[in-house]
Amino acid sequence: MNIAVIGTGYVGLVSGTCFAEMGNMVICVDNNPEKLKKLQDAELTIYEPGLELLFLRNIAKKRLIFSPNLQEAVIKSDIIFLCLPTPQGEDGSADLQYVLSVAKEIGIILKSDDDKNFKIIVNKSTVPVGTAKKVENIISSSNVNNFAVVSNPEFLREGFAVEDFMKPDRIIIGTDNTAAMSKMKALYEPFVRQGNPILEMDTASSEVTKYASNSYLALRITYMNELANFCENVGANIDMIRKGMGTDSRIGKRFLFAGIGYGGSCFPKDVKALIKTSVDFNSEIKILNTVDNVNKQQKTIIVKKLLKYFQNNIKDKHFAIWGLAFKPNTDDMREAPSLIVIDELLKNGVTISAYDPAANETAKFYLKEKIKYALDEYDALENADALLILTEWNEFRNPDFEVLRAKLKNKVIFDGRNIFEPQKMRELNFTYFSIGRLPVFSS
Ligand SMILES: NC(=O)c1ccc[n+]([C@@H]2O[C@H](COP(=O)([O-])OP(=O)(O)OC[C@H]3O[C@@H](n4cnc5c(N)ncnc54)[C@H](O)[C@@H]3O)[C@@H](O)[C@H]2O)c1
């Protein structure tokens, strides 16, 4: 099939590459010239495990092309995926300006298209209920009619994006147009050969499913975080409780890890957008307000522990940070808890040396020269008064504790992701604070 992908960020680049891998001809369009230049030079613009191999292979096979030309991409393609940003607007709603302006352009292009072949325009961006109808109306307003708008939300996780896209748990296709449905199913069949379902539904249900899923996962994490704070006050251990809960098949093991709050480009904005839509439709989903508020507080919990330990006197102290990305296996810093933690610490007059295996460069865009970027995890430790762990990268899990001991001025660790066992920290004689478990004090 001939496919256009409009917007070549995390979702667009992964989707375009994976569609090409299945033998489709894919033109990826972006309006960011720097990004486009890199992609045209066969240079990846994001860190995503497993992506480079597929990306290079499909460029070499000429199935994956990068272009600034929306018109050519739309005219040459049967299916046009919108993978555009839907950032948080000022009132919490999803800002649809990118999606709607591209829809307008597509309408104008289709009107001028002499062939007038049937086109499928697919919303892969996360968009509020009713957006497919809006996109349809905008395109129709150019006096075009041989098209259908489909909702096809994306569920990939950054860090596992290729794996998730190639073997999705399910594909959701929202449309009442039978021709569009059958073409979309044909496109996705190769991705679900193991039997995972393609769920057919109306556009409204499809649009809501995406927000409902992300908000539920945010809620689960937040529940565990609040429970963790409770555990510290009653002397219980959140890890034991997580295991006790997760082995119940009704609950399941995933998304039960306590920490310093969720971040990223999706959960925070999607929770807020669902709250806003629910208010707009006079049926507020109240529980999500609590999720959003608790998560905000959770991002600063590690700073509160640190201030308490240093008796509110951290001016001129120096701290090491391991992990900047909002989660491991990505370089994405959007809404990363590390940004809040660093901001709070800097307000108190400290200096910081930080290391992230993938996000050091992305972090510079947000934090500029406010912190020092270390060459590796051990370099970050030099002369630090304490270590803070903010992202649970696997490579931090089993460090050389002798080096930690030698380089850290005080043997104090604030672990916002519970990557170490308190018992081990006790044996190694570190002072150790984590989330939802009692602190350990060195002797
Ligand atoms: N990142 C994720 O993990 C993820 C997962 C599922 C769904 N989503 C949703 O997918 C959508 C895209 O997210 P993302 O993380 O890929 O965003 P992104 O910001 O990484 O990428 C968006 C791309 O669109 C480009 N763009 C903006 N306006 C354009 C225009 N007029 N023409 C062409 N290109 C244009 C930008 O330059 C950018 O490259 C959002 O709605 C997001 O909520 C994201």
mmCIF file of C-alpha atoms in Angstrom, residues 91-93 211 215 262 267-293 296:
data_model
loop_
_atom_site.group_PDB
_atom_site.id
_atom_site.type_symbol
_atom_site.label_atom_id
_atom_site.label_comp_id
_atom_site.label_asym_id
_atom_site.label_seq_id
_atom_site.Cartn_x
_atom_site.Cartn_y
_atom_site.Cartn_z
ATOM 1 C CA ASP A 91 -7.130 25.162 29.816
ATOM 2 C CA GLY A 92 -5.901 21.554 29.981
ATOM 3 C CA SER A 93 -7.614 20.503 26.751
ATOM 4 C CA TYR A 211 -7.640 8.446 26.921
ATOM 5 C CA SER A 215 -5.669 7.672 32.442
ATOM 6 C CA TYR A 262 4.586 9.624 36.076
ATOM 7 C CA PHE A 267 0.066 10.557 30.696
ATOM 8 C CA PRO A 268 0.150 14.088 32.157
ATOM 9 C CA LYS A 269 -1.506 15.769 29.193
ATOM 10 C CA ASP A 270 -3.929 12.913 28.495
ATOM 11 C CA VAL A 271 -5.195 12.858 32.086
ATOM 12 C CA LYS A 272 -5.764 16.622 31.942
ATOM 13 C CA ALA A 273 -7.427 16.436 28.534
ATOM 14 C CA LEU A 274 -9.855 13.734 29.678
ATOM 15 C CA ILE A 275 -10.716 15.796 32.766
ATOM 16 C CA LYS A 276 -11.378 18.808 30.536
ATOM 17 C CA THR A 277 -13.533 16.886 28.040
ATOM 18 C CA SER A 278 -15.511 15.301 30.864
ATOM 19 C CA VAL A 279 -16.171 18.750 32.371
ATOM 20 C CA ASP A 280 -17.155 20.116 28.944
ATOM 21 C CA PHE A 281 -19.701 17.303 28.602
ATOM 22 C CA ASN A 282 -21.046 17.875 32.127
ATOM 23 C CA SER A 283 -19.884 14.516 33.426
ATOM 24 C CA GLU A 284 -16.664 15.244 35.249
ATOM 25 C CA ILE A 285 -14.451 12.216 35.911
ATOM 26 C CA LYS A 286 -13.590 13.404 39.425
ATOM 27 C CA ILE A 287 -11.080 10.717 40.327
ATOM 28 C CA LEU A 288 -8.703 12.039 37.668
ATOM 29 C CA ASN A 289 -8.406 15.422 39.398
ATOM 30 C CA THR A 290 -6.939 13.606 42.392
ATOM 31 C CA VAL A 291 -4.600 11.604 40.159
ATOM 32 C CA ASP A 292 -3.282 14.788 38.588
ATOM 33 C CA ASN A 293 -2.812 16.597 41.936
ATOM 34 C CA LYS A 296 2.342 16.746 41.033
#
